[in-house]
Coordinates of N, CA and C in Angstrom, one line a residue:
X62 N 11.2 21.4 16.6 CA 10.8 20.9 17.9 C 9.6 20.0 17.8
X63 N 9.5 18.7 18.4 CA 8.4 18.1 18.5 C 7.1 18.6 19.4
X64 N 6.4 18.9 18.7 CA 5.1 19.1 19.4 C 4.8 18.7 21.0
X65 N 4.7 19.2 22.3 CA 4.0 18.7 23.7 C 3.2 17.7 22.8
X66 N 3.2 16.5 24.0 CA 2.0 15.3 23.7 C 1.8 14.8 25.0
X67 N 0.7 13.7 25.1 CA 0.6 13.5 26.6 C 0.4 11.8 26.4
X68 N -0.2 11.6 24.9 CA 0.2 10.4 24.7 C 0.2 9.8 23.0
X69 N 1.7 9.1 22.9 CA 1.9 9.1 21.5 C 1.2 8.0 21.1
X70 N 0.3 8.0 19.5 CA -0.3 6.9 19.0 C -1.7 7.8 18.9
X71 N -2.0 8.0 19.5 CA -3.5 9.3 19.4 C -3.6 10.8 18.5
X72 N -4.5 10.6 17.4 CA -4.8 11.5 16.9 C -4.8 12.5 17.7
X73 N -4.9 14.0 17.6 CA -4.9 14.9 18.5 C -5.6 15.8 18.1
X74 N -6.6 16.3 19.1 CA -7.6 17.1 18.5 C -7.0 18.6 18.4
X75 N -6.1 18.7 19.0 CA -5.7 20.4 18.5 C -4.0 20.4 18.4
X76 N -3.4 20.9 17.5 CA -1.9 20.7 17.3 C -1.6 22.1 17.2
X77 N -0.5 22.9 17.9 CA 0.0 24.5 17.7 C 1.2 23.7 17.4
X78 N 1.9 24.2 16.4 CA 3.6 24.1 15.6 C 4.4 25.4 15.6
X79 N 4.9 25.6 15.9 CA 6.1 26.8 15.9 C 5.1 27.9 15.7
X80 N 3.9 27.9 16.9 CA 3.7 29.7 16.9 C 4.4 30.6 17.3
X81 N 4.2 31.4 16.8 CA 4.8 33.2 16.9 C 3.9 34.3 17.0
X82 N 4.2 34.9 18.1 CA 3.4 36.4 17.9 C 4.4 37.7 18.5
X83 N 4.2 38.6 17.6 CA 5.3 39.8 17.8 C 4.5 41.0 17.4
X84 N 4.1 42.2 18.1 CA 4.1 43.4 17.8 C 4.9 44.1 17.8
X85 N 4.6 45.6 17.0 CA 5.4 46.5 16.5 C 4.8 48.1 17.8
X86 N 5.9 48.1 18.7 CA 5.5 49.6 19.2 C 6.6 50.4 19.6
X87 N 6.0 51.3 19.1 CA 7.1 52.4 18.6 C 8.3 52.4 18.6
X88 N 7.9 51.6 17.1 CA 9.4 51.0 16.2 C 9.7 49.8 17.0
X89 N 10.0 49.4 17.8 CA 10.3 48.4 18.4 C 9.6 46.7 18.2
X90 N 10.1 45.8 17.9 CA 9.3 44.4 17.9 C 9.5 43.9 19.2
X91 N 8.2 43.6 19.4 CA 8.3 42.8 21.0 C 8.0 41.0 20.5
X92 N 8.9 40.1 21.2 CA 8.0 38.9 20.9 C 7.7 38.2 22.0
X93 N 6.5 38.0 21.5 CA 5.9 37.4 22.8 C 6.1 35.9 22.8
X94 N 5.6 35.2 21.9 CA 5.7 34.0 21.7 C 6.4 33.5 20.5
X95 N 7.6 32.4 20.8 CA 8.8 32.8 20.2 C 9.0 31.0 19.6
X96 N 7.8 30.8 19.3 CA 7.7 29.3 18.8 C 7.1 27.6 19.3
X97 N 5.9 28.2 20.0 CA 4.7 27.1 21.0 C 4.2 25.9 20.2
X98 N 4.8 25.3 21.0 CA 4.6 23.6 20.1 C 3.3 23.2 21.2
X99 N 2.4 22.8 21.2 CA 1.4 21.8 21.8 C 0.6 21.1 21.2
X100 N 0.5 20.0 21.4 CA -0.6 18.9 21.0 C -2.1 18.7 22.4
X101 N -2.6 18.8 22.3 CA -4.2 18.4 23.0 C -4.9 17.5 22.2
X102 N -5.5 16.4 22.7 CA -6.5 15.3 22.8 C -7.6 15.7 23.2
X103 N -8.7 15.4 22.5 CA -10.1 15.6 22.8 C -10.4 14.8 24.3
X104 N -11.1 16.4 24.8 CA -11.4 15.8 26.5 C -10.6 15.7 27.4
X105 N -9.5 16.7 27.1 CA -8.3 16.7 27.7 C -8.4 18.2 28.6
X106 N -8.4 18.2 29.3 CA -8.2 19.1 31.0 C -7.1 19.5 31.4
X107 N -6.2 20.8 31.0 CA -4.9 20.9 31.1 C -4.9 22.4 32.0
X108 N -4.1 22.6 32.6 CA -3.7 24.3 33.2 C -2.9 24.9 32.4
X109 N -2.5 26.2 32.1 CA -1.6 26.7 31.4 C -1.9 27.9 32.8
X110 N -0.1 27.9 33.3 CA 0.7 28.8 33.9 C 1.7 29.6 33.3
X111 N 2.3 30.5 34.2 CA 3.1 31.4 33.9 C 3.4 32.7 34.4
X112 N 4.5 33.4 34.7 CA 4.3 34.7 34.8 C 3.6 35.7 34.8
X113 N 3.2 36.5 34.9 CA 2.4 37.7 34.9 C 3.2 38.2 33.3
X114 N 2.5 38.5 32.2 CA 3.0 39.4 31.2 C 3.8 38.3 29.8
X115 N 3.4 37.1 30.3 CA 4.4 36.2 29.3 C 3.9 35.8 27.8
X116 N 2.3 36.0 28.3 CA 2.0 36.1 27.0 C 0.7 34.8 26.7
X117 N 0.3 34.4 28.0 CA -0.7 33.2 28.0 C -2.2 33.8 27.7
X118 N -2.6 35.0 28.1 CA -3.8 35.7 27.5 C -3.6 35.4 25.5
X119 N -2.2 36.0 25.4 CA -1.8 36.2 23.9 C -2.5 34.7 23.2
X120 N -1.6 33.7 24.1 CA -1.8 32.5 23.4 C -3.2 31.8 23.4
X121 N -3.9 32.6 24.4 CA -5.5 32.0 24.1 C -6.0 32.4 23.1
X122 N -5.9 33.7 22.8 CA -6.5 34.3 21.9 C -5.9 34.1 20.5
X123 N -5.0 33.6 20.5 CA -4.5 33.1 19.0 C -5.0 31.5 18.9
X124 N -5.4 30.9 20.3 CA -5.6 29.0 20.0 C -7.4 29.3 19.8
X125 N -8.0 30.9 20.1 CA -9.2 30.9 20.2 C -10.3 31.4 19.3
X126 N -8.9 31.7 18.0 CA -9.1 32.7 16.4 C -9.4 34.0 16.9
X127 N -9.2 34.4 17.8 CA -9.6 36.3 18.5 C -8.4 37.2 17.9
X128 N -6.9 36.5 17.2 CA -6.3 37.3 16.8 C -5.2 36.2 15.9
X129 N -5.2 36.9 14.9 CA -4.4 36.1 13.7 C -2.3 35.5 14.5
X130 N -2.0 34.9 14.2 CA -0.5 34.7 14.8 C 0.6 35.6 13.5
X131 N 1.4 35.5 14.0 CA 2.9 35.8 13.1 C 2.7 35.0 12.4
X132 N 3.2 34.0 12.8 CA 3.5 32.6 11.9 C 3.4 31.1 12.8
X133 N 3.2 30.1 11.9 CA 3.1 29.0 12.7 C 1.6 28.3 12.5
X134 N 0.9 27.4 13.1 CA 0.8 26.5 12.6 C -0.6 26.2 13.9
X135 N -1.9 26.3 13.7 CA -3.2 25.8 14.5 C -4.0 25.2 13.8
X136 N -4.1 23.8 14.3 CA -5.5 22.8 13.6 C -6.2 22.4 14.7
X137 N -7.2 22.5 14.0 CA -8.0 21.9 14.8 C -9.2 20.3 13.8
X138 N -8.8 18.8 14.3 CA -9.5 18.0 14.4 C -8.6 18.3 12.6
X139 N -7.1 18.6 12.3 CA -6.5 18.6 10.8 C -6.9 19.9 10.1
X140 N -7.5 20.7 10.7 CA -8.1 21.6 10.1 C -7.1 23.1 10.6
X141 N -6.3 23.7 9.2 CA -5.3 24.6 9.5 C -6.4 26.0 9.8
X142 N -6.5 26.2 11.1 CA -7.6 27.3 10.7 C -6.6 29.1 10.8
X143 N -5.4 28.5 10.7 CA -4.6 30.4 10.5 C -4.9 30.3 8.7
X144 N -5.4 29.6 8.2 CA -5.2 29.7 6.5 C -6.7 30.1 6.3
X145 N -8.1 29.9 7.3 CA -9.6 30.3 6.8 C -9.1 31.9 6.9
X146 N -10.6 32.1 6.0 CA -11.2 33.4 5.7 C -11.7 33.9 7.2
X147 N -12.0 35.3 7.2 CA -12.6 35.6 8.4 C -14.3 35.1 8.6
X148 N -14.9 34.8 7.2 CA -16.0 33.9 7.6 C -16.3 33.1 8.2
X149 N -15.6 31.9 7.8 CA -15.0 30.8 8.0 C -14.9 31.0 9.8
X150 N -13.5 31.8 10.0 CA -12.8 31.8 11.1 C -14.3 31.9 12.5
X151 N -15.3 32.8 12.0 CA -16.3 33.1 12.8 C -17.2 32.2 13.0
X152 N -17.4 31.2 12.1 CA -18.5 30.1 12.0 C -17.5 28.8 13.0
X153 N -15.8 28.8 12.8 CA -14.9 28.2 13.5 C -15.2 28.5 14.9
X154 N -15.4 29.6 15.6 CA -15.3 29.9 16.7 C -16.8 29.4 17.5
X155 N -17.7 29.8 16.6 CA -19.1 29.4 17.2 C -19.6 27.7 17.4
X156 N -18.5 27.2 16.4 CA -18.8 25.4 16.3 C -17.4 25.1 17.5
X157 N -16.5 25.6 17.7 CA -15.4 24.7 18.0 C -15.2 25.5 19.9
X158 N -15.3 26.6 19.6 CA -14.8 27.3 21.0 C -15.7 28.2 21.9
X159 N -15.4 28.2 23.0 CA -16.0 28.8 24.1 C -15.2 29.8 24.9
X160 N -15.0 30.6 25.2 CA -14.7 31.5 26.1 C -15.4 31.7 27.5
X161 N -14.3 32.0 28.3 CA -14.6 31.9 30.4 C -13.6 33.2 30.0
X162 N -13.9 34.6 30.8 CA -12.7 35.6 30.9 C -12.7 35.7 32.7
X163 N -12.3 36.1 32.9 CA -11.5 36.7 34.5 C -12.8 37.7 34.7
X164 N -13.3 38.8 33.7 CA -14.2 39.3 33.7 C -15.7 38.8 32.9
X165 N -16.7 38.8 33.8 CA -17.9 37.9 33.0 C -18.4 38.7 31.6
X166 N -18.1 39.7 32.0 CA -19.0 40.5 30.8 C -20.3 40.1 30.5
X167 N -20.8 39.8 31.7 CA -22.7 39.8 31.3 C -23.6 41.5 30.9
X168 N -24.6 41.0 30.3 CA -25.2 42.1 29.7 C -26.1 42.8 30.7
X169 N -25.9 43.9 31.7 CA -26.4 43.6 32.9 C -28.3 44.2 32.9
X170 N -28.6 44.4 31.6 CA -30.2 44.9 31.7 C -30.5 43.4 31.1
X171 N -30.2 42.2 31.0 CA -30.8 40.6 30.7 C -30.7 40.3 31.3
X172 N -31.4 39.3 31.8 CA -31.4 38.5 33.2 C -30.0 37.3 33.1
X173 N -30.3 36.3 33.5 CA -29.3 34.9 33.5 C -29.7 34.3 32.4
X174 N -30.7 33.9 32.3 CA -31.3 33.3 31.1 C -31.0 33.9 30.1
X175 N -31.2 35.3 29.7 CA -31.3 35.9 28.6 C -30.1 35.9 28.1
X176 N -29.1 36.3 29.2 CA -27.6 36.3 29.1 C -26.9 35.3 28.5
X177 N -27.9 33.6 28.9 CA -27.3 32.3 28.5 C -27.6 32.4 26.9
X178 N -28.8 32.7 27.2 CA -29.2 32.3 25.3 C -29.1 33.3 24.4
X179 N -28.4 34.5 24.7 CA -27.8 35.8 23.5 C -26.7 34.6 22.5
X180 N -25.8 34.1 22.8 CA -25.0 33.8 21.4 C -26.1 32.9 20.5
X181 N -27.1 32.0 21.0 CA -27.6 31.4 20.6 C -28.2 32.3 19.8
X182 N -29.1 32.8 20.1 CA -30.3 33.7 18.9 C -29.6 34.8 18.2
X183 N -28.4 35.4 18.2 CA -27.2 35.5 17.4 C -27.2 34.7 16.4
X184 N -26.8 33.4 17.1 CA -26.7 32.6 15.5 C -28.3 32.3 15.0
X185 N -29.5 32.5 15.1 CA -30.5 32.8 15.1 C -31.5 31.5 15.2
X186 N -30.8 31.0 16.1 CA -31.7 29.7 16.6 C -32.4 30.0 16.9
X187 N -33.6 29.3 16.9 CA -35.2 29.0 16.9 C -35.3 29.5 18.8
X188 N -35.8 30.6 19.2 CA -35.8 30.7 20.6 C -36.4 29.9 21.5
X189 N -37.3 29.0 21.5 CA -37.3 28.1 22.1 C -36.7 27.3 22.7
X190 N -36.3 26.9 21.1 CA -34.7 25.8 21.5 C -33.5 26.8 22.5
X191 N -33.8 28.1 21.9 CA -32.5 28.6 22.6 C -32.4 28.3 24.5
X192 N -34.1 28.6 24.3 CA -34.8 29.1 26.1 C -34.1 27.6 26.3
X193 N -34.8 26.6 25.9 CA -34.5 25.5 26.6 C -33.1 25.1 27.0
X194 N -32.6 25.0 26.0 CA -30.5 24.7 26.4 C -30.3 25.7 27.4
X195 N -30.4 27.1 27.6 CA -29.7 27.5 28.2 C -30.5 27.4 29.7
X196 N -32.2 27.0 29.5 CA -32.6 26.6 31.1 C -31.2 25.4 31.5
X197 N -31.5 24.4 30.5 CA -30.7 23.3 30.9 C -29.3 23.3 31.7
X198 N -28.3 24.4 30.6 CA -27.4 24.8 31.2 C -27.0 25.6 32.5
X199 N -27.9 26.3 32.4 CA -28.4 26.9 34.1 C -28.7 26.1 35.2
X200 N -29.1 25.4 35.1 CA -29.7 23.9 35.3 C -28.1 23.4 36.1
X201 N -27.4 22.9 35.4 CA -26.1 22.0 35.4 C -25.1 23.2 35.8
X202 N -24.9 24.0 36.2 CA -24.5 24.7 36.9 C -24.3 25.3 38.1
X203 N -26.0 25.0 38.4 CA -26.5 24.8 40.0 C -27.1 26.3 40.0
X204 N -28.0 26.8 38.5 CA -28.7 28.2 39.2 C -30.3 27.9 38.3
X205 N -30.5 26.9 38.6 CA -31.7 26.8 38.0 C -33.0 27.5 38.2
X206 N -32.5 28.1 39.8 CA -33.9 29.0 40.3 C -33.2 30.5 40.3
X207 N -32.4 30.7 39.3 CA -31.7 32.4 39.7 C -31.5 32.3 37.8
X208 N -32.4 32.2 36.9 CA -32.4 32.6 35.4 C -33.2 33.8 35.3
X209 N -34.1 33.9 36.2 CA -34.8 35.3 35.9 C -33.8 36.3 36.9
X210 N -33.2 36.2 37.4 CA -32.3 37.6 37.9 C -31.3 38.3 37.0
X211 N -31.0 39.3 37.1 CA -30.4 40.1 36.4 C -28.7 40.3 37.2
X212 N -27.7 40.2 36.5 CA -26.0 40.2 37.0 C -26.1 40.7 38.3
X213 N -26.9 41.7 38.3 CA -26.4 43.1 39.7 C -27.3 42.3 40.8
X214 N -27.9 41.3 40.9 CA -28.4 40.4 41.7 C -27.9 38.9 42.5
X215 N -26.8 38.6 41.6 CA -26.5 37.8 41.3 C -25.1 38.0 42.0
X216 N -24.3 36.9 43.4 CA -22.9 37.1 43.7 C -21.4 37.1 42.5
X217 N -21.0 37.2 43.1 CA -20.0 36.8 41.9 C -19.5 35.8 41.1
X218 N -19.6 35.1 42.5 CA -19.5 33.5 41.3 C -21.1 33.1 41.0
X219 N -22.0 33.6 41.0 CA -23.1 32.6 40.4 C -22.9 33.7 39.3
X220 N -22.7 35.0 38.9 CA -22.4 35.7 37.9 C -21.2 34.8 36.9
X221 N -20.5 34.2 37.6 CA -19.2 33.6 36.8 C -20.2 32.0 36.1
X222 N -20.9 31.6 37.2 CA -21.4 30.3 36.4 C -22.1 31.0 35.5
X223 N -23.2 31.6 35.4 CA -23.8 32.3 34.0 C -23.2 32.3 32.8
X224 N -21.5 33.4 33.0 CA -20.5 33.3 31.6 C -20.0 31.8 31.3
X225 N -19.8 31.1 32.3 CA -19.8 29.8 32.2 C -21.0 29.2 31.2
X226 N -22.4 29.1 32.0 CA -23.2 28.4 30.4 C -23.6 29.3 29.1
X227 N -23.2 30.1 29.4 CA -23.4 31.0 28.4 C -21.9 30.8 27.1
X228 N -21.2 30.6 28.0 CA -19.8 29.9 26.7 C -20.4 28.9 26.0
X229 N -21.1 27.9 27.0 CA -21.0 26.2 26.2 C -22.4 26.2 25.4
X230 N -23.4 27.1 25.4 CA -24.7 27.1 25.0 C -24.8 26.8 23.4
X231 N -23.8 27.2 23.3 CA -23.3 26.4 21.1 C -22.8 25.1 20.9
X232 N -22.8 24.7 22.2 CA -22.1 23.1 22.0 C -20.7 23.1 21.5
X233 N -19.7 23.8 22.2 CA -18.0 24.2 21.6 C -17.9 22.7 21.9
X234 N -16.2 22.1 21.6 CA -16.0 21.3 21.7 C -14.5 21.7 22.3
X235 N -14.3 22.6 22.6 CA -13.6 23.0 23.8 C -14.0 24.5 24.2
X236 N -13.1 24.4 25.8 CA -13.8 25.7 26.7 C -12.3 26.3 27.0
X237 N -12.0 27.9 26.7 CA -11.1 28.5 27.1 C -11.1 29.3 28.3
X238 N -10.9 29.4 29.5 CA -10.9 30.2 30.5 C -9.9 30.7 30.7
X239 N -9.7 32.0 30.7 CA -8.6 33.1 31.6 C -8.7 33.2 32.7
X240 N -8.3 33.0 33.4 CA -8.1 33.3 34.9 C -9.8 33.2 35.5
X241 N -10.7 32.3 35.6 CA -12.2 32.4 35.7 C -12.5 32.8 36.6
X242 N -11.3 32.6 37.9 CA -12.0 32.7 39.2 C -10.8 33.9 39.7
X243 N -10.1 35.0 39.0 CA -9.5 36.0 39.5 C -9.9 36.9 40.2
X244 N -10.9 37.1 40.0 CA -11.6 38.1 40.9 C -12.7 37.4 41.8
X245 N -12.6 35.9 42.3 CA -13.6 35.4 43.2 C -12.8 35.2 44.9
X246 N -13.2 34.9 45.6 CA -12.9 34.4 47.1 C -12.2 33.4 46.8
X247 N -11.3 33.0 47.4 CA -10.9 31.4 46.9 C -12.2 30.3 47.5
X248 N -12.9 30.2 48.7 CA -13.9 29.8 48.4 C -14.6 29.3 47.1
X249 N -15.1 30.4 46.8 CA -16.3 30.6 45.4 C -15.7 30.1 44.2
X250 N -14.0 30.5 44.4 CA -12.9 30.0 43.2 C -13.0 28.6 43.2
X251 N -12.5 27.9 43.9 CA -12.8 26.5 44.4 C -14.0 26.0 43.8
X252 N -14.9 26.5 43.9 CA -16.4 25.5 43.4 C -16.2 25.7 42.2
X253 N -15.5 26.7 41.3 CA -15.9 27.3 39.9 C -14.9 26.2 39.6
X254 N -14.0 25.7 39.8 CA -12.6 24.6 39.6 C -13.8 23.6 39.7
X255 N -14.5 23.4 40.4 CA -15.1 21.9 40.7 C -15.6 21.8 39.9
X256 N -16.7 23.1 39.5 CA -17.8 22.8 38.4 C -17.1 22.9 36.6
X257 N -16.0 23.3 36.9 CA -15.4 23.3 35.6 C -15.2 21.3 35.2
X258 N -14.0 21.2 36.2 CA -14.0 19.5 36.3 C -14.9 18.8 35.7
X259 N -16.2 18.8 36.9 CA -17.6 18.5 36.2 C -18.2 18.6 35.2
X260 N -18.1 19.6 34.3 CA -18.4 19.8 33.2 C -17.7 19.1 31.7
X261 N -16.2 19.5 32.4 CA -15.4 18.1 31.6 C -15.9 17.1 31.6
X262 N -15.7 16.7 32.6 CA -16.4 15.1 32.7 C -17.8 14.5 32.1
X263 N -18.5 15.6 32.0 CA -19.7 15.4 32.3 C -20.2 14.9 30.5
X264 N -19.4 16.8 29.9 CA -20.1 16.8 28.9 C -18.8 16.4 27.9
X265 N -17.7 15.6 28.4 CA -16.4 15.6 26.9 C -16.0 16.4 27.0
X266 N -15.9 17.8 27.2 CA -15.3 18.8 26.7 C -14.0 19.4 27.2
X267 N -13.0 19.8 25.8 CA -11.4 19.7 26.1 C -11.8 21.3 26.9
X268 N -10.8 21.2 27.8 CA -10.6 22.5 29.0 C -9.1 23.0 28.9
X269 N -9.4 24.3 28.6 CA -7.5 24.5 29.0 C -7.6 26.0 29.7
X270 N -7.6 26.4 30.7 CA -7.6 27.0 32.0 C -6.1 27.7 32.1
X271 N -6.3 29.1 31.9 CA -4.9 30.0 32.6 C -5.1 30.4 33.6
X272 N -3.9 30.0 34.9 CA -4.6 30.4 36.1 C -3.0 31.1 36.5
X273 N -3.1 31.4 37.8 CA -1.8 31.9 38.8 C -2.7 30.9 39.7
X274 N -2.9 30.1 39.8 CA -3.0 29.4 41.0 C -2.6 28.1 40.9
X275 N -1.2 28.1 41.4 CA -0.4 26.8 40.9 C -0.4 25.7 42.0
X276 N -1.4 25.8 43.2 CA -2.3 24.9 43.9 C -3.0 24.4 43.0
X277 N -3.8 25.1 42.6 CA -5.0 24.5 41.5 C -4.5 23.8 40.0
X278 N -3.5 24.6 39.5 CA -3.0 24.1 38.4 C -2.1 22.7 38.6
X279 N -1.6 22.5 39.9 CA -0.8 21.0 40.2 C -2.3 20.1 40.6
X280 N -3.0 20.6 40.9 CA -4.1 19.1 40.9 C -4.6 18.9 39.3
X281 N -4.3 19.4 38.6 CA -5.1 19.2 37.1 C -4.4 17.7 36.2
X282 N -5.0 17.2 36.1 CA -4.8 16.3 35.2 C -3.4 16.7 34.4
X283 N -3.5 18.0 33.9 CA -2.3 17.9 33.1 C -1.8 19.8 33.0
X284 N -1.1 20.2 33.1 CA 0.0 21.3 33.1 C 1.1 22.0 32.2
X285 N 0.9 22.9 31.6 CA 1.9 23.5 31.0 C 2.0 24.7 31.2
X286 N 3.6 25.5 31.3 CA 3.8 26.6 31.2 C 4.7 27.4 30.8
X287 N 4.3 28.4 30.1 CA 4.8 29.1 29.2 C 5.5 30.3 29.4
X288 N 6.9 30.2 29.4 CA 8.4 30.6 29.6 C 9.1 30.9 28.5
X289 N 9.9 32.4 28.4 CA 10.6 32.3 27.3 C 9.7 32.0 26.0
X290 N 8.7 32.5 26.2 CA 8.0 32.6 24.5 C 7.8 31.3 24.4
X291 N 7.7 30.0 25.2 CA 7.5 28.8 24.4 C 7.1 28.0 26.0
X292 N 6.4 26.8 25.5 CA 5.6 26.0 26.8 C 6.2 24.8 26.5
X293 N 6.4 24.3 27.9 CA 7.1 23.3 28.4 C 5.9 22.8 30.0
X294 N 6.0 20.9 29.8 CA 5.1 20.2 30.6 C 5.4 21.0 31.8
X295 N 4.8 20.7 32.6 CA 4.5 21.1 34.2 C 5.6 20.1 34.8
X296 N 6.7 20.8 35.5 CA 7.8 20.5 36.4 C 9.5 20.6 35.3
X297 N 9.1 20.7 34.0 CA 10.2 21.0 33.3 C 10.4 22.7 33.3
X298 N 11.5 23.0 33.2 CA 12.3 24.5 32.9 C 12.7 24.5 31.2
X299 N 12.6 25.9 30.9 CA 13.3 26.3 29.5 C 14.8 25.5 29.7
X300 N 15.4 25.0 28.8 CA 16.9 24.7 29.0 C 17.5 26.3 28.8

């Protein structure tokens, strides 16, 4: 099967080829993903839909190195990264990807700030530099005057912008989100969509967004969803 594309003649910054993922529970093989062809372009803003249970958490986490595939085939920018080491794979994640979950998972005895610049001093950037990007980021989010508050202070969605700069504060060159605004108001959901947009735009960066909100996912630039173990454009069916 030929790879999804959105336009032929362009290098493509991320290619998935006949992935596969299948667990073993008790005795039984389940497959989840039964051979996901996609191509993405750098800077490219897409929605990934689907069912409840189909398997699109699965496939972030396999496009996001969080879990090895069966078989099949992830580059990124040519680079086969199911073949790196787990070293490798970890220094992959910190240069290439960002994570948004449905749940923020902020650290709730750190403030906003502290919250932004933990992966940073992780990788053991100079704290300064850390303080400063992730004021920045805080900044470009719209909580520039809420970095000294701590999560339990903080609404829900300004809790969700937080995991938001707190993803991009390594400079990924793409942003994964699960479901970002699952647990928000549609309100508050709505602006976290805008400010995501924004951020694409703003800063280049490729976006691929799993949502159930297939209002939101038909305004997106671009759409796929994943059926029968395998993804097809937005308005096509499995044959």
């Amino acid at each position: 099967m030929t790879a999804i594309s959105t336009e032929a003649g362009k290098a493509p910054f991320v290619e998935v080829i006949g992935l596969r993922k299948t667990y073993l529970m008790e005795e039984r093989v389940i497959e989840v993903l039964t051979g996901v062809d996609l191509t993405i372009r750098a800077g490219e803003m897409l929605a990934l839909t689907g069912a409840s249970g189909v398997g699109k958490s699965t496939f972030l986490h396999l496009l996001g190195a969080l879990d090895p595939p069966t078989a099949g085939s992830i580059r990124f920018d040519g680079v086969e990264i199911t073949a790196l080491p787990d070293s490798a794979l970890a220094s992959f994640r910190n240069r290439m990807v960002g994570f948004v979950f449905q749940s923020h998972h902020l650290l709730p005895e750190f403030t906003a700030l502290e919250n932004v610049m933990m992966p940073a001093l992780i990788q053991r950037m100079e704290p300064a530099k850390a303080r400063a990007r992730a004021s920045d980021l805080l900044a470009s989010v719209g909580l520039s005057q809420r970095g000294s508050h701590k999560p339990g202070e903080l609404s829900g969605g300004e809790q969700q912008r937080v995991a938001l700069a707190r993803a991009l504060v390594l400079q990924p060159r793409m942003l994964l989100a699960d479901e970002p605004t699952g647990n928000l108001d549609p309100a508050t959901g709505e602006e976290i969509h805008q400010l995501l947009a924004k951020l694409n735009a703003s800063l280049g960066i490729t976006v691929l967004v799993v949502t159930h909100n297939e209002q939101y996912a038909a305004s997106m630039p671009r759409g796929v969803k994943l059926e029968d173990g395998k993804l097809h454009e937005r308005g096509r069916s499995a044959p």
